mmCIF file of C-alpha atoms and ligand atoms in Angstrom:
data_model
loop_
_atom_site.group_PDB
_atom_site.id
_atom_site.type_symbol
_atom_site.label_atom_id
_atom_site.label_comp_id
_atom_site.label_asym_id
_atom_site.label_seq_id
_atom_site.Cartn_x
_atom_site.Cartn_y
_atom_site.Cartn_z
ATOM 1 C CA UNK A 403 0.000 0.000 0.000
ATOM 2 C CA UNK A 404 1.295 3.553 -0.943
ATOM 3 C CA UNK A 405 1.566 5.920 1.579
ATOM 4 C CA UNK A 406 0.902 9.654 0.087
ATOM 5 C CA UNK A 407 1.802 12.730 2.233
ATOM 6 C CA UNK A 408 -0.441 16.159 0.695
ATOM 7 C CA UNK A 409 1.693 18.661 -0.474
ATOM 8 C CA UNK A 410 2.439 21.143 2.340
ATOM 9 C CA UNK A 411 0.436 24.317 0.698
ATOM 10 C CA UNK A 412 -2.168 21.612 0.270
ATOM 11 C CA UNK A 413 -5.986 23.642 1.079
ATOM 12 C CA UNK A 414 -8.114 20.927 1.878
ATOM 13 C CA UNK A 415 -11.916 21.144 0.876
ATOM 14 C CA UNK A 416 -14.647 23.133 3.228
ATOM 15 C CA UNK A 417 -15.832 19.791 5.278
ATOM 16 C CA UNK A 418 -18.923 22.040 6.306
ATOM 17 C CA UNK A 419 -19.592 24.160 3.634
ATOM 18 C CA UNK A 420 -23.351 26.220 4.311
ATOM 19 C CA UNK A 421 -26.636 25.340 2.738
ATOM 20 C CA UNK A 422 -27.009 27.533 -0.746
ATOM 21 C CA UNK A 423 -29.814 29.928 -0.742
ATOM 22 C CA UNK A 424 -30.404 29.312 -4.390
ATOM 23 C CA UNK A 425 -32.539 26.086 -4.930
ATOM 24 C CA UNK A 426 -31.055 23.729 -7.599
ATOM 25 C CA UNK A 427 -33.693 22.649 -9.903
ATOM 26 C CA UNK A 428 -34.377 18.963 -9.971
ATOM 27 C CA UNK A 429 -32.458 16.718 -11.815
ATOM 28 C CA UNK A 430 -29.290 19.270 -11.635
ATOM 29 C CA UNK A 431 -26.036 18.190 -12.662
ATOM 30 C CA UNK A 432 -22.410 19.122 -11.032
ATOM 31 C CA UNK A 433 -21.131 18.524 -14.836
ATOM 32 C CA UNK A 434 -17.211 18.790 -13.097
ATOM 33 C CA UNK A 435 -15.936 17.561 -10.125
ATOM 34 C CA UNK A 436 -13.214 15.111 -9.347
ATOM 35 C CA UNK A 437 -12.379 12.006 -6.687
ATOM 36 C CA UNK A 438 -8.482 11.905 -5.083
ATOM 37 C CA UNK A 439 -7.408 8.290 -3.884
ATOM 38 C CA UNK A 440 -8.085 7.857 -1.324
ATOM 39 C CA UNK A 441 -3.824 7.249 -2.048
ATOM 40 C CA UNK A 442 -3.477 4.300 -0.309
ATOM 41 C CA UNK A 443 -6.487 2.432 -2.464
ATOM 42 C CA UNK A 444 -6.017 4.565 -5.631
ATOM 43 C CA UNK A 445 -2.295 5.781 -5.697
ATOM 44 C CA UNK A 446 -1.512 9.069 -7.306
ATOM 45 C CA UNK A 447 0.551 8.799 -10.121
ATOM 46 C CA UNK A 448 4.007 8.810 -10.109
ATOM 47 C CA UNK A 449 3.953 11.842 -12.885
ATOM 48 C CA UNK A 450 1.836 14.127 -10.774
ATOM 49 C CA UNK A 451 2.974 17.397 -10.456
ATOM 50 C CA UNK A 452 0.990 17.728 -7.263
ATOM 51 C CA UNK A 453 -0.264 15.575 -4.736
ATOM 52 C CA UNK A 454 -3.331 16.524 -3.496
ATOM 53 C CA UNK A 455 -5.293 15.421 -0.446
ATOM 54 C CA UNK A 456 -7.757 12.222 -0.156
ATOM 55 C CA UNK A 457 -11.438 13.310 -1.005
ATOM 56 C CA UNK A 458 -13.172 10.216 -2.115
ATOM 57 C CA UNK A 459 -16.290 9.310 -3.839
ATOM 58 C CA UNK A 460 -18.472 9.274 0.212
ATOM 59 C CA UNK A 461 -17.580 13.123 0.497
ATOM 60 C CA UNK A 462 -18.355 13.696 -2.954
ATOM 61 C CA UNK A 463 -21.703 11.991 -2.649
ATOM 62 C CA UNK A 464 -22.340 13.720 0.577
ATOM 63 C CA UNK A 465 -21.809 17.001 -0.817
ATOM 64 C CA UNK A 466 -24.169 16.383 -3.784
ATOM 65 C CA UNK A 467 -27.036 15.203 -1.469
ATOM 66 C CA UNK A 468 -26.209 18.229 1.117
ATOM 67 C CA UNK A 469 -26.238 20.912 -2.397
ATOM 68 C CA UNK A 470 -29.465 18.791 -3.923
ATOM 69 C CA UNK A 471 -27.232 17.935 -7.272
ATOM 70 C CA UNK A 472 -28.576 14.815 -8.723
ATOM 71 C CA UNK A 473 -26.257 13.760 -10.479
ATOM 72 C CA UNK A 474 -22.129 14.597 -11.092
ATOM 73 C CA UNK A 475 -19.770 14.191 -13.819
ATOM 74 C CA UNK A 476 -16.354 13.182 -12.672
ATOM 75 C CA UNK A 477 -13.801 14.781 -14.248
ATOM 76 C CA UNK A 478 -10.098 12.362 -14.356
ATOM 77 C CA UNK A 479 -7.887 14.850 -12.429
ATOM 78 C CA UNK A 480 -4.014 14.593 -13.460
ATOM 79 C CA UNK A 481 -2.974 13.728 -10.289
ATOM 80 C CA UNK A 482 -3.949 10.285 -11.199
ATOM 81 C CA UNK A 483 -2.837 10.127 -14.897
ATOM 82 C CA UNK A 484 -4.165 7.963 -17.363
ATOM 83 C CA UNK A 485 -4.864 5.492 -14.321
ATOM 84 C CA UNK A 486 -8.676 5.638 -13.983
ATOM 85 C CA UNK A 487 -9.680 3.508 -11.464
ATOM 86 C CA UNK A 488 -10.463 6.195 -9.021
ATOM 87 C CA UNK A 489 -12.925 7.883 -11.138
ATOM 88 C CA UNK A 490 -14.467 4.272 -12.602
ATOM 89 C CA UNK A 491 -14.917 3.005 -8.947
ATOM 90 C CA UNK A 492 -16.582 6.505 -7.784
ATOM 91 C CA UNK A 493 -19.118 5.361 -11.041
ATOM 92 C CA UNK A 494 -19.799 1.834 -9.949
ATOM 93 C CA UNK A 495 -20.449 3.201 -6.477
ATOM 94 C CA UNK A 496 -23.079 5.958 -7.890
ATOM 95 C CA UNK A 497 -26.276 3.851 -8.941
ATOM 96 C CA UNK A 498 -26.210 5.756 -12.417
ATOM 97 C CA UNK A 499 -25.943 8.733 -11.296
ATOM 98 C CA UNK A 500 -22.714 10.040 -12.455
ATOM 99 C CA UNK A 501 -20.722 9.949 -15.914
ATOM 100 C CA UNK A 502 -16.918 9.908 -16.487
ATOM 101 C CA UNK A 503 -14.224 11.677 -18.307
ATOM 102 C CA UNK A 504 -11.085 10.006 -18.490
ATOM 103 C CA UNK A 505 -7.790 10.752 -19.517
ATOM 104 C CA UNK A 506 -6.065 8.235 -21.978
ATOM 105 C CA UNK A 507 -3.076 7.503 -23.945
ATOM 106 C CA UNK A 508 -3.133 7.043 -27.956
ATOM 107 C CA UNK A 509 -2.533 3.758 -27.677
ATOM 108 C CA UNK A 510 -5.772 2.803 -25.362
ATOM 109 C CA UNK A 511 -7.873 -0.203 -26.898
ATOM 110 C CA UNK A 512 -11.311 -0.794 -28.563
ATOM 111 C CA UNK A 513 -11.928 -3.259 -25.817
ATOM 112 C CA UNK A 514 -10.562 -0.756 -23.069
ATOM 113 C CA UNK A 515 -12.907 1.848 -24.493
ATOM 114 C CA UNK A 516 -15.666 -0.337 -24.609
ATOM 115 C CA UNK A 517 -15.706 -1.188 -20.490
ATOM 116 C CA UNK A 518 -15.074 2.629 -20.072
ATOM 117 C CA UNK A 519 -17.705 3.393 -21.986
ATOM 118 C CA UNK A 520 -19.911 0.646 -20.290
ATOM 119 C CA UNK A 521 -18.951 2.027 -16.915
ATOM 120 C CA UNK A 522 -20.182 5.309 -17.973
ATOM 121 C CA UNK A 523 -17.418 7.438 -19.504
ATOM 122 C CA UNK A 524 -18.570 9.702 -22.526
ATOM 123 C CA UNK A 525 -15.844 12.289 -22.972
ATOM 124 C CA UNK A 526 -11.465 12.595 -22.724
ATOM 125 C CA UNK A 527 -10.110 15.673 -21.645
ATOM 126 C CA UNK A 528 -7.079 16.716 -22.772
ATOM 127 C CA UNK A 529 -5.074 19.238 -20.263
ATOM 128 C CA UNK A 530 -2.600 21.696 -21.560
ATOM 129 C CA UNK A 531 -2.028 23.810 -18.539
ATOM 130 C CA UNK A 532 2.077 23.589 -17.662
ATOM 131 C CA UNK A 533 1.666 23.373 -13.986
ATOM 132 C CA UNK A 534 -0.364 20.422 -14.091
ATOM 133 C CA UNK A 535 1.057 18.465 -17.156
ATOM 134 C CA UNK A 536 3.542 18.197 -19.827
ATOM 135 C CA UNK A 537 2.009 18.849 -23.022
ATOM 136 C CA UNK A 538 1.863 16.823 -25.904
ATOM 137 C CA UNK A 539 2.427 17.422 -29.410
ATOM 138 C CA UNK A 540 -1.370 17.729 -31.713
ATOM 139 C CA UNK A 541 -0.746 14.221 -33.390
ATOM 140 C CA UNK A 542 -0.854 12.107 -29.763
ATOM 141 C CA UNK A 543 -4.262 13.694 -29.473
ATOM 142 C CA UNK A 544 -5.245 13.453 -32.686
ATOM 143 C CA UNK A 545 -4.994 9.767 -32.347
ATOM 144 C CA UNK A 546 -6.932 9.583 -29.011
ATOM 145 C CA UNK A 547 -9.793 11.589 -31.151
ATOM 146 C CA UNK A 548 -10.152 9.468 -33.924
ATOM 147 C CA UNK A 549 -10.391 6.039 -31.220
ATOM 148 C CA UNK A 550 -12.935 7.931 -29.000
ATOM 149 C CA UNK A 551 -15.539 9.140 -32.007
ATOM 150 C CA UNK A 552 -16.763 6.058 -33.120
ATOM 151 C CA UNK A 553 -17.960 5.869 -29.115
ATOM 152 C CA UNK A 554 -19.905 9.179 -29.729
ATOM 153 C CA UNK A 555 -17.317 11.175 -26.838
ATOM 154 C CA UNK A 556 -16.755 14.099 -26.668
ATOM 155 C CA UNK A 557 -13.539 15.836 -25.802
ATOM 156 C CA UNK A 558 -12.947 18.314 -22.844
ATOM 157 C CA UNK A 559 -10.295 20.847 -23.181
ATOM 158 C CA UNK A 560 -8.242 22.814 -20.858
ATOM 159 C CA UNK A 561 -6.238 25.442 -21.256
ATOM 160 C CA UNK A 562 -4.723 28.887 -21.065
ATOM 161 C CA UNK A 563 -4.923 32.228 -23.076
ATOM 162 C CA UNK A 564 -1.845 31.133 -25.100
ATOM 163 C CA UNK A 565 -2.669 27.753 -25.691
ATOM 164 C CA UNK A 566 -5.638 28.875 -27.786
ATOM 165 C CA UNK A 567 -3.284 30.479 -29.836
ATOM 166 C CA UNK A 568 -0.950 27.854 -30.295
ATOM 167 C CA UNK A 569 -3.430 24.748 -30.714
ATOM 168 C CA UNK A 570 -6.190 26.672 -32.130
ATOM 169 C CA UNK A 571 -6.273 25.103 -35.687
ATOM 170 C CA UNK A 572 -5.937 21.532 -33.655
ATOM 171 C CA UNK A 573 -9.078 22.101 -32.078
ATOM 172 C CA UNK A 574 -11.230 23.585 -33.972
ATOM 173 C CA UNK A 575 -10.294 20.321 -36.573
ATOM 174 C CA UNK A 576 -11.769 18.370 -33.605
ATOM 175 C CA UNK A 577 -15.257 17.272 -35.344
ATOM 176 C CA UNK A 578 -16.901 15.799 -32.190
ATOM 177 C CA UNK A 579 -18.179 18.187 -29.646
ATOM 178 C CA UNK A 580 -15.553 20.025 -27.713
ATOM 179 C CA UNK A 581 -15.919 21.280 -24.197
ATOM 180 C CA UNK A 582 -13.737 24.229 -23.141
ATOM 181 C CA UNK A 583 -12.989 24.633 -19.080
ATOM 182 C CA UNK A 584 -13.629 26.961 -17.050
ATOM 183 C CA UNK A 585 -14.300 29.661 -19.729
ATOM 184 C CA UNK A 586 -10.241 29.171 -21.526
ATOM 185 C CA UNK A 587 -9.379 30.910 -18.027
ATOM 186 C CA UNK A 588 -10.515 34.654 -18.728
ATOM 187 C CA UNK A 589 -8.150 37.425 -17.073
ATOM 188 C CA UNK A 590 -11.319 39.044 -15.657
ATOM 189 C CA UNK A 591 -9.198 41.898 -14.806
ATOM 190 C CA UNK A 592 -10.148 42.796 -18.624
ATOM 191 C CA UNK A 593 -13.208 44.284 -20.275
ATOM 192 C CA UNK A 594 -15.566 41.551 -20.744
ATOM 193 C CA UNK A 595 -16.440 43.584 -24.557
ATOM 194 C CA UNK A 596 -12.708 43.293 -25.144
ATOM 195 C CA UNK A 597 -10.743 41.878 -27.564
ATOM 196 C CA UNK A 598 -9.247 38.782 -25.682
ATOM 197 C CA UNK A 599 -12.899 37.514 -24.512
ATOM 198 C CA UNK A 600 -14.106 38.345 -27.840
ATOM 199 C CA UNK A 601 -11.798 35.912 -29.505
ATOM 200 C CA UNK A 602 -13.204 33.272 -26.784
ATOM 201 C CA UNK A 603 -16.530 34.238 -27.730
ATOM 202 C CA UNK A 604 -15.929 34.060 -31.444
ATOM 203 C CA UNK A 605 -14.271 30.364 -31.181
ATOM 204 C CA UNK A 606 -17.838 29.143 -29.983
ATOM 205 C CA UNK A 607 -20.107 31.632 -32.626
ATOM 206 C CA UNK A 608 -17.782 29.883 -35.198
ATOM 207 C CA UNK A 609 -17.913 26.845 -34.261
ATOM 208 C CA UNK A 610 -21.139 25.119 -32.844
ATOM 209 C CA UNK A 611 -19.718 21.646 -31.337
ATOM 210 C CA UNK A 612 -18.043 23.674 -28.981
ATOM 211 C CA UNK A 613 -19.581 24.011 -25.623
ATOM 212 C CA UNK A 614 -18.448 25.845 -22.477
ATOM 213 C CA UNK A 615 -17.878 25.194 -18.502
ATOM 214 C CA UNK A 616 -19.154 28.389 -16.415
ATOM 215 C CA UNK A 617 -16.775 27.375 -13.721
ATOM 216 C CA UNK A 618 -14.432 27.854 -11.394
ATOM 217 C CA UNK A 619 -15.241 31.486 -10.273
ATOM 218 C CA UNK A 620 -13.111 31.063 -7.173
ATOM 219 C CA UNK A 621 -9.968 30.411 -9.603
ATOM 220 C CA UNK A 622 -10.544 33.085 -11.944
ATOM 221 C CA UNK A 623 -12.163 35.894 -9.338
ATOM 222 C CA UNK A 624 -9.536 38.915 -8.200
ATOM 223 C CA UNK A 625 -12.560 39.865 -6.083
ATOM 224 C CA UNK A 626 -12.882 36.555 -4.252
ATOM 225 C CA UNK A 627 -15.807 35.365 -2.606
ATOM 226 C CA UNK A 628 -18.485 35.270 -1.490
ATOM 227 C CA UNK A 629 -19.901 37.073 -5.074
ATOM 228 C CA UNK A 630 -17.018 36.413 -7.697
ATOM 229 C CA UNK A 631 -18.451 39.524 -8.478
ATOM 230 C CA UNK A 632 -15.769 40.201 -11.733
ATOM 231 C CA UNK A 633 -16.656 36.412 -13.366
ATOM 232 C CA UNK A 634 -20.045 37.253 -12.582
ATOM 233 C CA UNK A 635 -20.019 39.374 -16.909
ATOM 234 C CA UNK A 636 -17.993 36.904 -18.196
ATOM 235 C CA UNK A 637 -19.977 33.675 -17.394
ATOM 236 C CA UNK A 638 -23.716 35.661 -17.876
ATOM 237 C CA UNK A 639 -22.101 36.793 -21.141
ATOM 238 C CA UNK A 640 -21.559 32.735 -22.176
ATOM 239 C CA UNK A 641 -24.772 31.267 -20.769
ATOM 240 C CA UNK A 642 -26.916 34.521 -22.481
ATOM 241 C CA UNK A 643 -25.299 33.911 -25.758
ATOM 242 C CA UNK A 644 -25.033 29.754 -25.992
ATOM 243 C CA UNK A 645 -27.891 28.594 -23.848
ATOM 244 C CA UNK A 646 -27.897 25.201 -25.028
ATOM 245 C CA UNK A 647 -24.185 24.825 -24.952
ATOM 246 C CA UNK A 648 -23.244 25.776 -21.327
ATOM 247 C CA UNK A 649 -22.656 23.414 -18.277
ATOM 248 C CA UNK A 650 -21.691 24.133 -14.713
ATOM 249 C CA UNK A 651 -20.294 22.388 -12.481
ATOM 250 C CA UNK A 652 -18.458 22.837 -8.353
ATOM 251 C CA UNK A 653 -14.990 21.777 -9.227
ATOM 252 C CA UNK A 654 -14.926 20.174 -5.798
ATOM 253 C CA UNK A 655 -12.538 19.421 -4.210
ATOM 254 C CA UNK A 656 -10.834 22.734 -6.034
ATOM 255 C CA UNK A 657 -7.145 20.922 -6.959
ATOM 256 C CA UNK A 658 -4.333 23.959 -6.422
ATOM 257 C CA UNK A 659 -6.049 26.685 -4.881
ATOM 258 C CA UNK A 660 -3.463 28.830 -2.499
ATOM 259 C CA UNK A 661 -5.199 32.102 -1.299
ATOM 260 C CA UNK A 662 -8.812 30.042 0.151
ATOM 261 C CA UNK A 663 -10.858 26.925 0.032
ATOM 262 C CA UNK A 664 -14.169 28.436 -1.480
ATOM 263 C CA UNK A 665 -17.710 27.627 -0.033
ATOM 264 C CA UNK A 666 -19.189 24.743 -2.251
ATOM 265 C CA UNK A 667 -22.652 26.857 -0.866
ATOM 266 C CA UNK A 668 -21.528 30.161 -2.749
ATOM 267 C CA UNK A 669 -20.311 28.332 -5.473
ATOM 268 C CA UNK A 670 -24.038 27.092 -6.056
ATOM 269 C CA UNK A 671 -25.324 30.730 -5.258
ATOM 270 C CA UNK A 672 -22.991 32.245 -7.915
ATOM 271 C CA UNK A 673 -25.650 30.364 -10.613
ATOM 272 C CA UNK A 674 -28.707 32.976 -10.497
ATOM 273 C CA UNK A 675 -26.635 35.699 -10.939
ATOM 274 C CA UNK A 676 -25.093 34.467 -14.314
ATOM 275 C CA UNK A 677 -27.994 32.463 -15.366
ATOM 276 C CA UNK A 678 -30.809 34.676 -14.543
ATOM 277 C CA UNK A 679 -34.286 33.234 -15.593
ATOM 278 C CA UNK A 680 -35.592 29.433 -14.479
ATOM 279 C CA UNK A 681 -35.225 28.695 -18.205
ATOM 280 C CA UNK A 682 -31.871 29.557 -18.310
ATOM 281 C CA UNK A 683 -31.073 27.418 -15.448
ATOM 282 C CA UNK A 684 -33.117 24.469 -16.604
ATOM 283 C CA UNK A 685 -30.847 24.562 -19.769
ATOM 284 C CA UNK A 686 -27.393 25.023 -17.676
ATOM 285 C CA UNK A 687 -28.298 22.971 -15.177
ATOM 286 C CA UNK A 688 -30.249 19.649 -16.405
ATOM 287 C CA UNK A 689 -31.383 20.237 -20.299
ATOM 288 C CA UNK A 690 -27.657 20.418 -21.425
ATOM 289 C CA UNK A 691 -25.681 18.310 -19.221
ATOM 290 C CA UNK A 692 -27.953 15.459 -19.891
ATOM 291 C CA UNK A 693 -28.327 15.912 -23.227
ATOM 292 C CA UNK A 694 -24.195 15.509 -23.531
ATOM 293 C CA UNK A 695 -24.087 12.101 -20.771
ATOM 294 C CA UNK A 696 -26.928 10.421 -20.495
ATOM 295 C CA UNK A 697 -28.248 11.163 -23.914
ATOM 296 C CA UNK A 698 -28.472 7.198 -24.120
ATOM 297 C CA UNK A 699 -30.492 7.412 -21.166
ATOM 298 C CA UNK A 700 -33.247 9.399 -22.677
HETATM 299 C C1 0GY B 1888 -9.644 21.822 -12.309
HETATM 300 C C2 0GY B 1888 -8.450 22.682 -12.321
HETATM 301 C C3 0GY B 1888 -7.186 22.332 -11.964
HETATM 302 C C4 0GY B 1888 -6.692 21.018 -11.823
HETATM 303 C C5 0GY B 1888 -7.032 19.966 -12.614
HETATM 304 O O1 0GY B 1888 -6.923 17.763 -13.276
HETATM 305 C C6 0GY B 1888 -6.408 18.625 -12.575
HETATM 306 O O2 0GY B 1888 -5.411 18.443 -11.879
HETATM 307 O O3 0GY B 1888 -7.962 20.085 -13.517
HETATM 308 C C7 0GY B 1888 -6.223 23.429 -11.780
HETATM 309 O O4 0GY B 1888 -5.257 23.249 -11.019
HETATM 310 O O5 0GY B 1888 -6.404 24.519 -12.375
HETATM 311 O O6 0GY B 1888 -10.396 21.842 -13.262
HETATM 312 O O7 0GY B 1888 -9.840 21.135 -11.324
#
């Protein structure tokens, strides 16, 4: 059994966080949110570049009950690799309610991708932020696309400001649908009518199997919580403008955050204020995420 030690700047999740004033429509989805380990069951792998602390599928399932989620999509986090067992176990455990998206390498099997898919993965995400992973050239993931289409996946993407630049003709190529986290990290420091969310917002006019993660306020905020107040544009701006194309989700147990451990209650109560009618957050909230995992449920 391995023995994992948290990194010493390690913030550990809000055990307690308070009851959201905002009531979650039923059948709401926490479309990202990731299991750790626990280590010593599920080791971390050894080309992490952080090692995070335990949060396991029970907290995870105790925070959706405690928020009134339904159901979660659990996001492979790269402290784990392309070893998925923690995520696949936290689906066997969930009665149905949860999806998966995995990370894999090009040379992952039909059969492989046939129990994932069984076990309830429907998207990959590929991860190009440094401080989390080494990058790969466009042809490993190119490969990894064309093995995960005939499943009817999607892809998730993460990245920064430059990386769009850099990889932009790689994935707009992509011809399955493409989800972008957390917004391509906005500096919200800068007019949302400006010309570096404008590109952002032109990627997804231009191309329409591209959807878009409202998250992770508490990442991108200068203004902190409890409001986010300055993502607060930005997000309204993505939900008002791609309705059907949006999904939100906690990012519990919020991997690599050094200033505070946000409330997983304000996190919820951020939603009204960027999705602003009960139609809006029908779409963001259960219409869309079901409609991309568990559209073979339907
Ligand atoms: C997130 C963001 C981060 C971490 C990861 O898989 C991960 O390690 O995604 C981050 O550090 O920005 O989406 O959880």
């Amino acid at each position: 059994m391995a023995a994992f030690t948290m990194d010493a700047d390690w913030l550990v999740f809000d055990p307690e966080p308070s009851r959201p004033t905002f009531t979650l429509p039923a059948g709401s989805v926490d479309a990202h949110c990731h299991v750790f380990g626990p280590g010593d069951v599920f080791p971390y792998a050894d080309e992490r570049k952080y090692t995070p602390c335990d949060a396991g599928k029970d907290r995870l399932f105790a925070l959706r009950d405690f928020l009134g989620v339904e159901r979660n999509v659990i996001v492979q986090a790269t402290c784990h690799g392309s070893d998925n067992r923690a995520m696949l176990d936290a689906l066997a455990g969930a009665n149905g309610r949860a999806r998966g998206v995995a990370t894999l390498r090009p040379d992952v099997s039909v059969s492989e991708l046939s129990e994932l898919h069984d076990a309830g993965v429907r998207g990959v995400r590929f991860n190009y932020v440094r401080r989390l992973v080494d990058p790969e050239p466009d042809s490993y993931y190119h490969r990894i696309v064309e093995k995960v289409a005939p499943f009817g996946w999607h892809v998730v993407i993460y990245f920064e400001a430059a990386d769009l630049v850099e990889r932009r003709s790689f994935f707009t190529s992509i011809e399955t649908d493409v989800v972008v986290d957390h917004m391509g990290r906005p500096d919200v420091t800068l007019p949302v009518d400006g010309p570096a969310f404008a590109a952002f917002l032109t990627l997804m006019d231009e191309h329409e199997n591209f959807w878009c993660k409202v998250t992770c306020p508490e990442r991108l905020s200068v203004a902190g919580p409890p409001g986010f107040v300055d993502v607060v544009p930005f997000a309204r701006r993505v939900v008002e403008r791609f309705p059907t194309r949006v999904l939100w989700g906690t990012d519990w147990p919020h991997p690599n955050l050094h200033d505070y451990m946000p409330d997983d209650g304000a996190i919820v109560d951020f939603i009204p204020g960027i999705a602003p009618t009960p139609e809006l957050q029908r779409k963001l909230l259960v219409d869309n995420p079901m409609r991309l995992y568990w559209r073979d449920d339907q």
